[in-house]
Tab-separated table of C-alpha atoms and ligand atoms in Angstrom:
chain	number	residue	atom	x	y	z
A	267	UNK	CA	61.515	103.167	69.287
A	268	UNK	CA	63.783	101.342	66.866
A	269	UNK	CA	67.435	102.009	67.547
A	270	UNK	CA	69.282	104.719	65.637
A	271	UNK	CA	66.763	105.460	62.916
A	272	UNK	CA	63.117	106.339	62.713
A	273	UNK	CA	61.192	108.172	59.960
A	274	UNK	CA	64.380	109.558	58.476
A	275	UNK	CA	65.626	110.927	61.800
A	276	UNK	CA	68.693	109.323	63.284
A	277	UNK	CA	70.356	109.250	66.654
A	278	UNK	CA	73.944	110.490	66.991
A	279	UNK	CA	76.527	107.708	66.820
A	280	UNK	CA	79.891	107.262	68.462
A	281	UNK	CA	81.227	106.545	64.951
A	282	UNK	CA	80.469	110.182	64.005
A	283	UNK	CA	83.368	111.165	66.298
A	284	UNK	CA	85.943	109.036	64.502
A	285	UNK	CA	87.280	112.082	62.613
A	286	UNK	CA	88.220	113.639	65.989
A	287	UNK	CA	89.121	110.685	68.219
A	288	UNK	CA	90.253	107.953	65.830
A	289	UNK	CA	88.861	104.504	65.115
A	290	UNK	CA	90.572	102.739	68.012
A	291	UNK	CA	88.873	104.932	70.591
A	292	UNK	CA	85.544	104.560	68.802
A	293	UNK	CA	85.871	100.765	68.902
A	294	UNK	CA	86.876	100.782	72.567
A	295	UNK	CA	83.852	102.867	73.553
A	296	UNK	CA	81.455	100.798	71.449
A	297	UNK	CA	82.844	97.644	73.075
A	298	UNK	CA	82.131	99.040	76.535
A	299	UNK	CA	78.652	100.168	75.488
A	300	UNK	CA	77.845	96.761	74.012
A	301	UNK	CA	78.383	95.131	77.399
A	302	UNK	CA	75.770	97.465	78.922
A	303	UNK	CA	73.301	97.290	76.045
A	304	UNK	CA	69.644	97.212	77.070
A	305	UNK	CA	70.275	98.744	80.463
A	306	UNK	CA	67.643	101.287	81.386
A	307	UNK	CA	69.162	104.486	82.766
A	308	UNK	CA	67.344	107.592	83.980
A	309	UNK	CA	68.667	111.128	84.550
A	310	UNK	CA	66.762	113.649	86.646
A	311	UNK	CA	67.586	117.359	86.775
A	312	UNK	CA	65.614	120.562	87.203
A	313	UNK	CA	65.532	122.438	83.902
A	314	UNK	CA	65.130	121.485	80.270
A	315	UNK	CA	67.231	124.412	79.043
A	316	UNK	CA	69.470	127.197	80.295
A	317	UNK	CA	72.700	126.141	81.905
A	318	UNK	CA	75.270	123.472	81.391
A	319	UNK	CA	73.446	120.504	82.923
A	320	UNK	CA	70.608	120.698	80.416
A	321	UNK	CA	73.122	121.189	77.602
A	322	UNK	CA	75.022	118.079	78.700
A	323	UNK	CA	71.962	115.911	79.141
A	324	UNK	CA	70.448	116.810	75.796
A	325	UNK	CA	73.526	115.467	73.989
A	326	UNK	CA	74.664	112.654	76.284
A	327	UNK	CA	71.242	110.970	76.536
A	328	UNK	CA	70.918	110.794	72.741
A	329	UNK	CA	74.445	109.460	72.236
A	330	UNK	CA	73.800	106.771	74.875
A	331	UNK	CA	70.516	105.793	73.183
A	332	UNK	CA	72.433	105.574	69.904
A	333	UNK	CA	74.481	102.738	71.397
A	334	UNK	CA	71.422	100.851	72.605
A	335	UNK	CA	71.579	101.888	76.255
A	336	UNK	CA	68.058	103.116	76.942
A	337	UNK	CA	68.719	106.455	78.620
A	338	UNK	CA	65.942	108.760	79.744
A	339	UNK	CA	65.777	112.298	81.099
A	340	UNK	CA	63.119	113.662	83.447
A	341	UNK	CA	62.829	117.237	84.665
A	342	UNK	CA	61.714	118.088	88.197
A	343	UNK	CA	58.549	120.165	88.297
A	344	UNK	CA	58.431	123.085	90.719
A	345	UNK	CA	56.979	126.548	91.131
A	346	UNK	CA	59.197	129.644	91.378
A	347	UNK	CA	59.051	129.617	95.215
A	348	UNK	CA	60.638	126.151	95.163
A	349	UNK	CA	63.316	127.263	92.705
A	350	UNK	CA	63.949	130.411	94.753
A	351	UNK	CA	64.891	128.153	97.640
A	352	UNK	CA	66.974	125.771	95.554
A	353	UNK	CA	68.835	128.694	93.928
A	354	UNK	CA	69.719	129.965	97.420
A	355	UNK	CA	70.931	126.462	98.236
A	356	UNK	CA	72.993	126.426	95.039
A	357	UNK	CA	74.542	129.781	96.006
A	358	UNK	CA	75.240	128.557	99.545
A	359	UNK	CA	76.938	125.429	98.203
A	360	UNK	CA	79.219	127.868	96.370
A	361	UNK	CA	79.945	129.751	99.661
A	362	UNK	CA	77.080	132.261	100.167
A	363	UNK	CA	75.313	132.498	103.497
A	364	UNK	CA	71.812	131.059	103.745
A	365	UNK	CA	68.952	131.281	106.204
A	366	UNK	CA	67.586	127.781	105.648
A	367	UNK	CA	64.439	128.041	107.777
A	368	UNK	CA	62.087	125.166	108.626
A	369	UNK	CA	59.564	126.645	106.217
A	370	UNK	CA	62.064	126.559	103.349
A	371	UNK	CA	63.089	123.024	104.233
A	372	UNK	CA	59.430	121.914	104.218
A	373	UNK	CA	58.797	123.456	100.786
A	374	UNK	CA	61.956	121.818	99.410
A	375	UNK	CA	61.163	118.372	100.753
A	376	UNK	CA	57.422	118.523	99.945
A	377	UNK	CA	57.957	119.449	96.295
A	378	UNK	CA	60.517	116.678	95.859
A	379	UNK	CA	58.116	114.198	97.490
A	380	UNK	CA	55.308	115.261	95.107
A	381	UNK	CA	57.649	114.699	92.153
A	382	UNK	CA	58.682	111.300	93.525
A	383	UNK	CA	55.044	110.239	93.733
A	384	UNK	CA	54.658	110.914	90.001
A	385	UNK	CA	57.974	109.471	88.837
A	386	UNK	CA	57.661	105.685	89.041
A	387	UNK	CA	61.365	104.936	88.839
A	388	UNK	CA	62.343	101.306	88.307
A	389	UNK	CA	65.489	101.794	86.245
A	390	UNK	CA	68.786	99.921	86.353
A	391	UNK	CA	70.676	103.128	87.195
A	392	UNK	CA	69.240	106.386	88.550
A	393	UNK	CA	71.342	109.544	88.105
A	394	UNK	CA	70.186	112.593	90.063
A	395	UNK	CA	71.708	115.941	89.111
A	396	UNK	CA	72.425	118.750	91.588
A	397	UNK	CA	70.660	119.600	94.869
A	398	UNK	CA	67.141	120.276	93.555
A	399	UNK	CA	66.047	116.599	93.203
A	400	UNK	CA	68.536	115.212	95.761
A	401	UNK	CA	65.964	113.992	98.376
A	402	UNK	CA	64.132	111.864	95.770
A	403	UNK	CA	66.070	108.857	97.002
A	404	UNK	CA	64.139	108.948	100.289
A	405	UNK	CA	60.925	107.966	98.517
A	406	UNK	CA	61.940	104.788	96.691
A	407	UNK	CA	62.721	101.274	97.745
A	408	UNK	CA	66.161	101.182	96.180
A	409	UNK	CA	66.709	98.157	93.909
A	410	UNK	CA	69.508	99.533	91.761
A	411	UNK	CA	72.438	101.952	92.080
A	412	UNK	CA	71.642	105.624	92.561
A	413	UNK	CA	74.258	108.248	91.670
A	414	UNK	CA	74.230	111.880	92.775
A	415	UNK	CA	75.931	114.002	90.117
A	416	UNK	CA	76.699	117.424	91.617
A	417	UNK	CA	77.849	120.024	89.080
A	418	UNK	CA	78.524	122.981	91.387
A	419	UNK	CA	81.810	124.235	92.827
A	420	UNK	CA	81.867	122.547	96.237
A	421	UNK	CA	85.139	123.981	97.544
A	422	UNK	CA	83.439	126.056	100.262
A	423	UNK	CA	79.867	124.880	100.930
A	424	UNK	CA	77.945	126.505	103.779
A	425	UNK	CA	78.656	124.024	106.638
A	426	UNK	CA	75.116	123.872	108.092
A	427	UNK	CA	73.489	123.410	104.704
A	428	UNK	CA	75.998	120.727	103.760
A	429	UNK	CA	75.356	118.871	107.046
A	430	UNK	CA	71.667	118.803	106.162
A	431	UNK	CA	72.214	117.667	102.548
A	432	UNK	CA	74.828	115.096	103.546
A	433	UNK	CA	72.079	112.945	105.078
A	434	UNK	CA	70.571	112.513	101.615
A	435	UNK	CA	73.907	112.269	99.831
A	436	UNK	CA	75.027	109.351	101.986
A	437	UNK	CA	72.009	107.304	100.883
A	438	UNK	CA	73.469	107.246	97.365
A	439	UNK	CA	75.803	104.560	96.006
A	440	UNK	CA	78.180	107.050	94.396
A	441	UNK	CA	78.720	110.766	94.074
A	442	UNK	CA	80.138	112.249	90.878
A	443	UNK	CA	81.825	115.654	91.072
A	444	UNK	CA	83.606	117.598	88.339
A	445	UNK	CA	86.954	117.950	90.145
A	446	UNK	CA	88.849	116.245	93.002
A	447	UNK	CA	89.001	119.679	94.690
A	448	UNK	CA	85.245	119.407	95.304
A	449	UNK	CA	85.516	116.157	97.302
A	450	UNK	CA	83.701	116.082	100.661
A	451	UNK	CA	84.130	114.189	103.864
A	452	UNK	CA	81.387	111.609	103.262
A	453	UNK	CA	80.968	107.852	103.437
A	454	UNK	CA	79.746	107.564	99.831
A	455	UNK	CA	82.419	106.773	97.214
A	456	UNK	CA	83.270	109.848	95.147
A	457	UNK	CA	84.221	109.871	91.473
A	458	UNK	CA	85.391	112.762	89.326
A	459	UNK	CA	84.160	113.309	85.787
A	460	UNK	CA	84.594	116.536	83.862
A	461	UNK	CA	81.834	117.575	81.456
A	462	UNK	CA	82.284	117.775	77.687
A	463	UNK	CA	80.771	119.246	74.542
A	464	UNK	CA	78.939	117.924	71.514
A	465	UNK	CA	80.752	119.147	68.371
A	466	UNK	CA	77.642	118.489	66.247
A	467	UNK	CA	75.117	120.475	68.291
A	468	UNK	CA	73.662	123.796	67.124
A	469	UNK	CA	75.954	125.480	69.651
A	470	UNK	CA	79.124	123.893	68.295
A	471	UNK	CA	78.752	122.721	64.709
A	472	UNK	CA	80.619	124.456	61.880
A	473	UNK	CA	78.976	127.615	60.550
A	474	UNK	CA	79.673	129.463	57.314
A	475	UNK	CA	80.677	133.136	57.406
A	476	UNK	CA	77.251	133.957	55.891
A	477	UNK	CA	75.455	132.078	58.659
A	478	UNK	CA	77.505	133.918	61.280
A	479	UNK	CA	76.777	137.293	59.624
A	480	UNK	CA	73.081	136.475	59.462
A	481	UNK	CA	72.830	135.687	63.200
A	482	UNK	CA	74.780	138.779	64.223
A	483	UNK	CA	72.826	141.121	61.978
A	484	UNK	CA	69.542	139.564	63.154
A	485	UNK	CA	70.305	140.986	66.602
A	486	UNK	CA	71.826	144.226	65.291
A	487	UNK	CA	75.267	143.377	66.695
A	488	UNK	CA	77.799	145.776	65.131
A	489	UNK	CA	80.815	144.095	63.541
A	490	UNK	CA	82.849	147.162	62.561
A	491	UNK	CA	85.132	146.698	65.591
A	492	UNK	CA	86.530	143.517	67.205
A	493	UNK	CA	84.031	141.673	69.397
A	494	UNK	CA	84.688	140.947	73.053
A	495	UNK	CA	82.071	138.417	74.139
A	496	UNK	CA	80.804	136.781	77.308
A	497	UNK	CA	78.009	134.227	77.047
A	498	UNK	CA	76.525	133.110	80.352
A	499	UNK	CA	73.353	132.790	82.350
A	500	UNK	CA	72.688	136.101	84.104
A	501	UNK	CA	74.170	135.022	87.403
A	502	UNK	CA	76.344	136.846	89.912
A	503	UNK	CA	78.997	134.095	89.848
A	504	UNK	CA	79.615	134.907	86.166
A	505	UNK	CA	80.544	138.467	87.249
A	506	UNK	CA	78.886	140.439	84.423
A	507	UNK	CA	79.665	143.709	86.238
A	508	UNK	CA	83.365	142.779	86.381
A	509	UNK	CA	83.267	142.119	82.639
A	510	UNK	CA	81.789	145.549	81.950
A	511	UNK	CA	84.294	147.275	84.256
A	512	UNK	CA	87.229	145.477	82.587
A	513	UNK	CA	85.916	146.302	79.119
A	514	UNK	CA	85.562	149.991	79.977
A	515	UNK	CA	89.179	150.117	81.139
A	516	UNK	CA	90.401	148.251	78.038
A	517	UNK	CA	88.407	150.467	75.725
A	518	UNK	CA	90.508	153.455	76.727
A	519	UNK	CA	93.298	151.805	74.697
A	520	UNK	CA	91.616	149.635	72.052
A	521	UNK	CA	88.540	149.820	69.847
A	522	UNK	CA	86.090	146.995	70.473
A	523	UNK	CA	82.444	146.148	71.065
A	524	UNK	CA	81.389	144.154	74.129
A	525	UNK	CA	78.544	141.681	73.671
A	526	UNK	CA	77.017	140.096	76.763
A	527	UNK	CA	74.543	137.369	75.895
A	528	UNK	CA	72.708	135.381	78.494
A	529	UNK	CA	69.634	133.326	79.106
A	530	UNK	CA	67.484	132.683	82.136
A	531	UNK	CA	66.992	129.042	83.115
A	532	UNK	CA	63.594	127.954	84.465
A	533	UNK	CA	65.236	126.826	87.707
A	534	UNK	CA	66.986	130.184	88.224
A	535	UNK	CA	64.584	132.927	89.358
A	536	UNK	CA	67.452	135.375	90.077
A	537	UNK	CA	68.343	135.706	86.395
A	538	UNK	CA	65.773	138.308	85.338
A	539	UNK	CA	66.828	140.786	88.056
A	540	UNK	CA	70.510	140.408	87.207
A	541	UNK	CA	69.729	140.889	83.511
A	542	UNK	CA	67.869	144.119	84.338
A	543	UNK	CA	70.854	145.398	86.373
A	544	UNK	CA	73.283	144.592	83.553
A	545	UNK	CA	70.990	146.339	81.037
A	546	UNK	CA	71.553	149.616	82.916
A	547	UNK	CA	75.150	149.447	81.637
A	548	UNK	CA	74.233	149.020	77.963
A	549	UNK	CA	75.616	151.790	75.731
A	550	UNK	CA	76.756	152.234	72.139
A	551	UNK	CA	79.645	149.757	72.442
A	552	UNK	CA	78.115	147.485	75.087
A	553	UNK	CA	75.365	145.206	73.779
A	554	UNK	CA	73.329	143.207	76.311
A	555	UNK	CA	70.923	140.507	75.113
A	556	UNK	CA	68.771	138.004	76.980
A	557	UNK	CA	67.811	135.305	74.525
A	558	UNK	CA	67.970	131.522	74.150
A	559	UNK	CA	69.544	131.133	70.714
A	560	UNK	CA	72.202	128.427	70.460
A	561	UNK	CA	73.096	129.443	66.901
A	562	UNK	CA	73.829	132.972	68.155
A	563	UNK	CA	76.080	131.500	70.869
A	564	UNK	CA	77.904	129.562	68.175
A	565	UNK	CA	78.191	132.582	65.839
A	566	UNK	CA	79.525	134.848	68.588
A	567	UNK	CA	82.096	132.344	69.824
A	568	UNK	CA	83.324	131.975	66.244
A	569	UNK	CA	83.420	135.682	65.383
A	570	UNK	CA	84.762	136.976	68.713
A	571	UNK	CA	88.273	138.405	68.841
A	572	UNK	CA	88.289	137.357	72.470
A	573	UNK	CA	85.849	135.388	74.627
A	574	UNK	CA	85.595	136.168	78.336
A	575	UNK	CA	84.423	133.824	81.053
A	576	UNK	CA	85.257	135.946	84.037
A	577	UNK	CA	83.526	133.721	86.587
A	578	UNK	CA	84.134	134.024	90.337
A	579	UNK	CA	82.998	130.411	90.872
A	580	UNK	CA	82.582	127.853	88.109
A	581	UNK	CA	81.840	124.148	88.589
A	582	UNK	CA	83.208	123.487	85.113
A	583	UNK	CA	82.194	126.142	82.561
A	584	UNK	CA	81.015	124.529	79.334
A	585	UNK	CA	81.124	127.908	77.606
A	586	UNK	CA	84.913	127.788	77.935
A	587	UNK	CA	85.254	124.446	76.132
A	588	UNK	CA	82.704	125.560	73.520
A	589	UNK	CA	84.681	128.690	72.670
A	590	UNK	CA	88.039	126.857	72.764
A	591	UNK	CA	86.666	124.290	70.310
A	592	UNK	CA	86.105	127.147	67.885
A	593	UNK	CA	89.693	128.288	68.215
A	594	UNK	CA	88.790	131.354	70.262
A	595	UNK	CA	91.120	132.836	72.851
A	596	UNK	CA	89.337	132.587	76.186
A	597	UNK	CA	90.230	134.890	79.060
A	598	UNK	CA	88.822	132.986	82.019
A	599	UNK	CA	88.560	133.554	85.753
A	600	UNK	CA	91.224	131.535	87.564
A	601	UNK	CA	88.672	129.362	89.380
A	602	UNK	CA	87.118	125.880	89.515
A	603	UNK	CA	86.706	124.095	86.217
A	604	UNK	CA	88.056	126.989	84.152
A	605	UNK	CA	91.584	126.457	85.431
A	606	UNK	CA	91.322	122.767	84.471
A	607	UNK	CA	90.559	123.727	80.884
A	608	UNK	CA	92.872	126.687	80.395
A	609	UNK	CA	96.605	126.503	80.844
A	610	UNK	CA	97.724	130.106	81.129
A	611	UNK	CA	99.399	131.444	77.985
A	612	UNK	CA	99.365	127.947	76.443
A	613	UNK	CA	95.776	127.513	75.252
A	614	UNK	CA	94.111	130.582	76.772
A	615	UNK	CA	94.517	133.096	79.558
A	616	UNK	CA	93.642	133.015	83.275
A	617	UNK	CA	92.898	136.172	85.239
A	618	UNK	CA	92.375	137.057	88.891
A	619	UNK	CA	90.944	140.591	88.789
A	620	UNK	CA	89.147	143.228	86.748
A	621	UNK	CA	92.455	145.007	86.076
A	622	UNK	CA	94.147	141.837	84.827
A	623	UNK	CA	91.164	141.144	82.603
A	624	UNK	CA	91.423	144.622	81.090
A	625	UNK	CA	95.169	144.256	80.474
A	626	UNK	CA	94.700	140.849	78.851
A	627	UNK	CA	91.881	142.091	76.598
A	628	UNK	CA	94.233	144.817	75.353
A	629	UNK	CA	97.102	142.360	74.911
A	630	UNK	CA	95.033	139.833	72.940
A	631	UNK	CA	93.385	142.436	70.736
A	632	UNK	CA	96.782	143.893	69.847
A	633	UNK	CA	98.489	140.595	69.018
A	634	UNK	CA	97.123	138.602	66.124
A	635	UNK	CA	99.816	135.899	66.339
A	636	UNK	CA	99.043	135.311	69.998
A	637	UNK	CA	95.360	134.914	69.134
A	638	UNK	CA	96.162	132.349	66.474
A	639	UNK	CA	98.590	130.247	68.508
A	640	UNK	CA	96.440	130.158	71.669
A	641	UNK	CA	93.364	129.426	69.561
A	642	UNK	CA	95.020	126.462	67.813
A	643	UNK	CA	96.121	124.973	71.120
A	644	UNK	CA	92.654	125.573	72.575
A	645	UNK	CA	90.934	123.532	69.895
A	646	UNK	CA	93.409	120.693	70.349
A	647	UNK	CA	92.783	120.651	74.116
A	648	UNK	CA	89.067	120.181	73.555
A	649	UNK	CA	89.574	117.522	70.882
A	650	UNK	CA	91.812	115.624	73.243
A	651	UNK	CA	89.918	115.963	76.547
A	652	UNK	CA	86.501	117.557	76.305
A	653	UNK	CA	84.422	115.839	73.618
A	654	UNK	CA	81.194	114.024	74.497
A	655	UNK	CA	82.649	110.581	73.722
A	656	UNK	CA	85.160	110.948	76.602
A	657	UNK	CA	82.327	111.891	78.939
A	658	UNK	CA	80.269	108.933	77.782
A	659	UNK	CA	83.182	106.547	78.295
A	660	UNK	CA	83.651	107.822	81.864
A	661	UNK	CA	79.974	107.126	82.566
A	662	UNK	CA	80.144	103.680	80.957
A	663	UNK	CA	83.100	102.830	83.224
A	664	UNK	CA	81.198	103.997	86.290
A	665	UNK	CA	78.038	102.090	85.335
A	666	UNK	CA	80.075	98.969	84.562
A	667	UNK	CA	81.623	99.162	88.038
A	668	UNK	CA	78.133	98.576	89.521
A	669	UNK	CA	77.456	95.486	87.440
A	670	UNK	CA	77.599	92.238	89.444
B	33	UDP	N1	74.080	129.102	77.004
B	33	UDP	C1	73.198	129.388	75.992
B	33	UDP	N2	72.744	130.659	75.871
B	33	UDP	C2	73.111	131.640	76.704
B	33	UDP	C3	74.016	131.335	77.751
B	33	UDP	C4	74.482	130.050	77.871
B	33	UDP	O1	72.836	128.530	75.197
B	33	UDP	O2	72.661	132.759	76.539
B	33	UDP	C5	74.596	127.728	77.121
B	33	UDP	C6	76.090	127.662	76.888
B	33	UDP	O3	76.365	127.595	75.509
B	33	UDP	C7	76.479	126.415	77.680
B	33	UDP	C8	75.505	126.436	78.841
B	33	UDP	O4	74.402	127.256	78.433
B	33	UDP	O5	76.272	125.263	76.911
B	33	UDP	C9	76.121	127.029	80.085
B	33	UDP	O6	76.927	126.077	80.713
B	33	UDP	P1	78.097	126.464	81.692
B	33	UDP	O7	78.677	125.193	82.202
B	33	UDP	O8	79.041	127.397	81.017
B	33	UDP	O9	77.434	127.309	82.871
B	33	UDP	P2	76.155	127.089	83.828
B	33	UDP	O10	75.051	127.915	83.242
B	33	UDP	O11	75.839	125.636	83.853
B	33	UDP	O12	76.591	127.647	85.130
């Protein structure tokens, strides 16, 4: 494919970000990209949509291709029994217990081997995301650097599971984690790169009031009272029950409608059951929707009076940066990547319990000035630290460090 333009379609360009990051930064990034031009990079993860990794890869791979670095993206193929096991592993890496039997280990390793046999990797850099495809490295004669990019909160991994995974991890040339707090005792060099958002994507681009109204009315979301919103995969770490409990307490003092929107990723077989549990709580002022509609995510983050991200664990939490970019006040769980994005009472609010969440919902809904000042600071934080160009520059620096 010709670079940048084909049949009227064009790839995103670093220059498009000049309005947000300035021309000097654009030039610096393009200079770094030029030195790596024509490299062939491959990313491998385990779902094409649903969840932050897919969201990141869909934007980052195109922006990299726009600079001439040939960057691909492959998705691991697996049946639900495989993803049941890898979801348990994901949960155990975030501190759950796991019974990782020999049978489960065999299914995990066999499916990854079958994928390896079909992959034919001979790229200049191989980037493997999260635990699902981690053992791929065992099946290739390594001629170039391999990077394991782990997106989960690794503060308290199950020790036995980590011991097992460590064997694979230490075959890699580098490990990239979102925060220094997730660092492990391993021989592989560890780097820390926080994710970022694409301001031009369907999830984040500007929308008119009419477009917002259209999306909300399409789903019958009432707008007669302020909206309290949480947008997240249906996952226990996102604490949807805690959100509902906090909202019910807050609603004794303020009028509002709660909207919980989520999707179910193909690599997350637990999602449907959690969605069904949350649906039991739906009532006149609590709307629960399971749908993959990025424009609805965008519309809700823009229209919300307050956005919640009441996670109990959160590797990073792209939904937080997305909402902050739109000038929303985010009330976020005081965990993982959320506390790196939100500075309490400066550009958002951090909470540690259902009760605190309820009190903060009431406070924000009752104070328009607070909403405006936190929202302004929130957008500035994202402009400064969490746009896709910063993420790309971090990756260019890492890739350049491998060059002879
Ligand atoms: N998302 C979405 N629809 C939904 C829920 C989430 O498009 O119903 C997107 C959301 O906008 C974000 C990503 O999925 O881009 C979730 O990333 P995050 O890092 O917040 O959480 P993860 O799912 O990776 O744990």
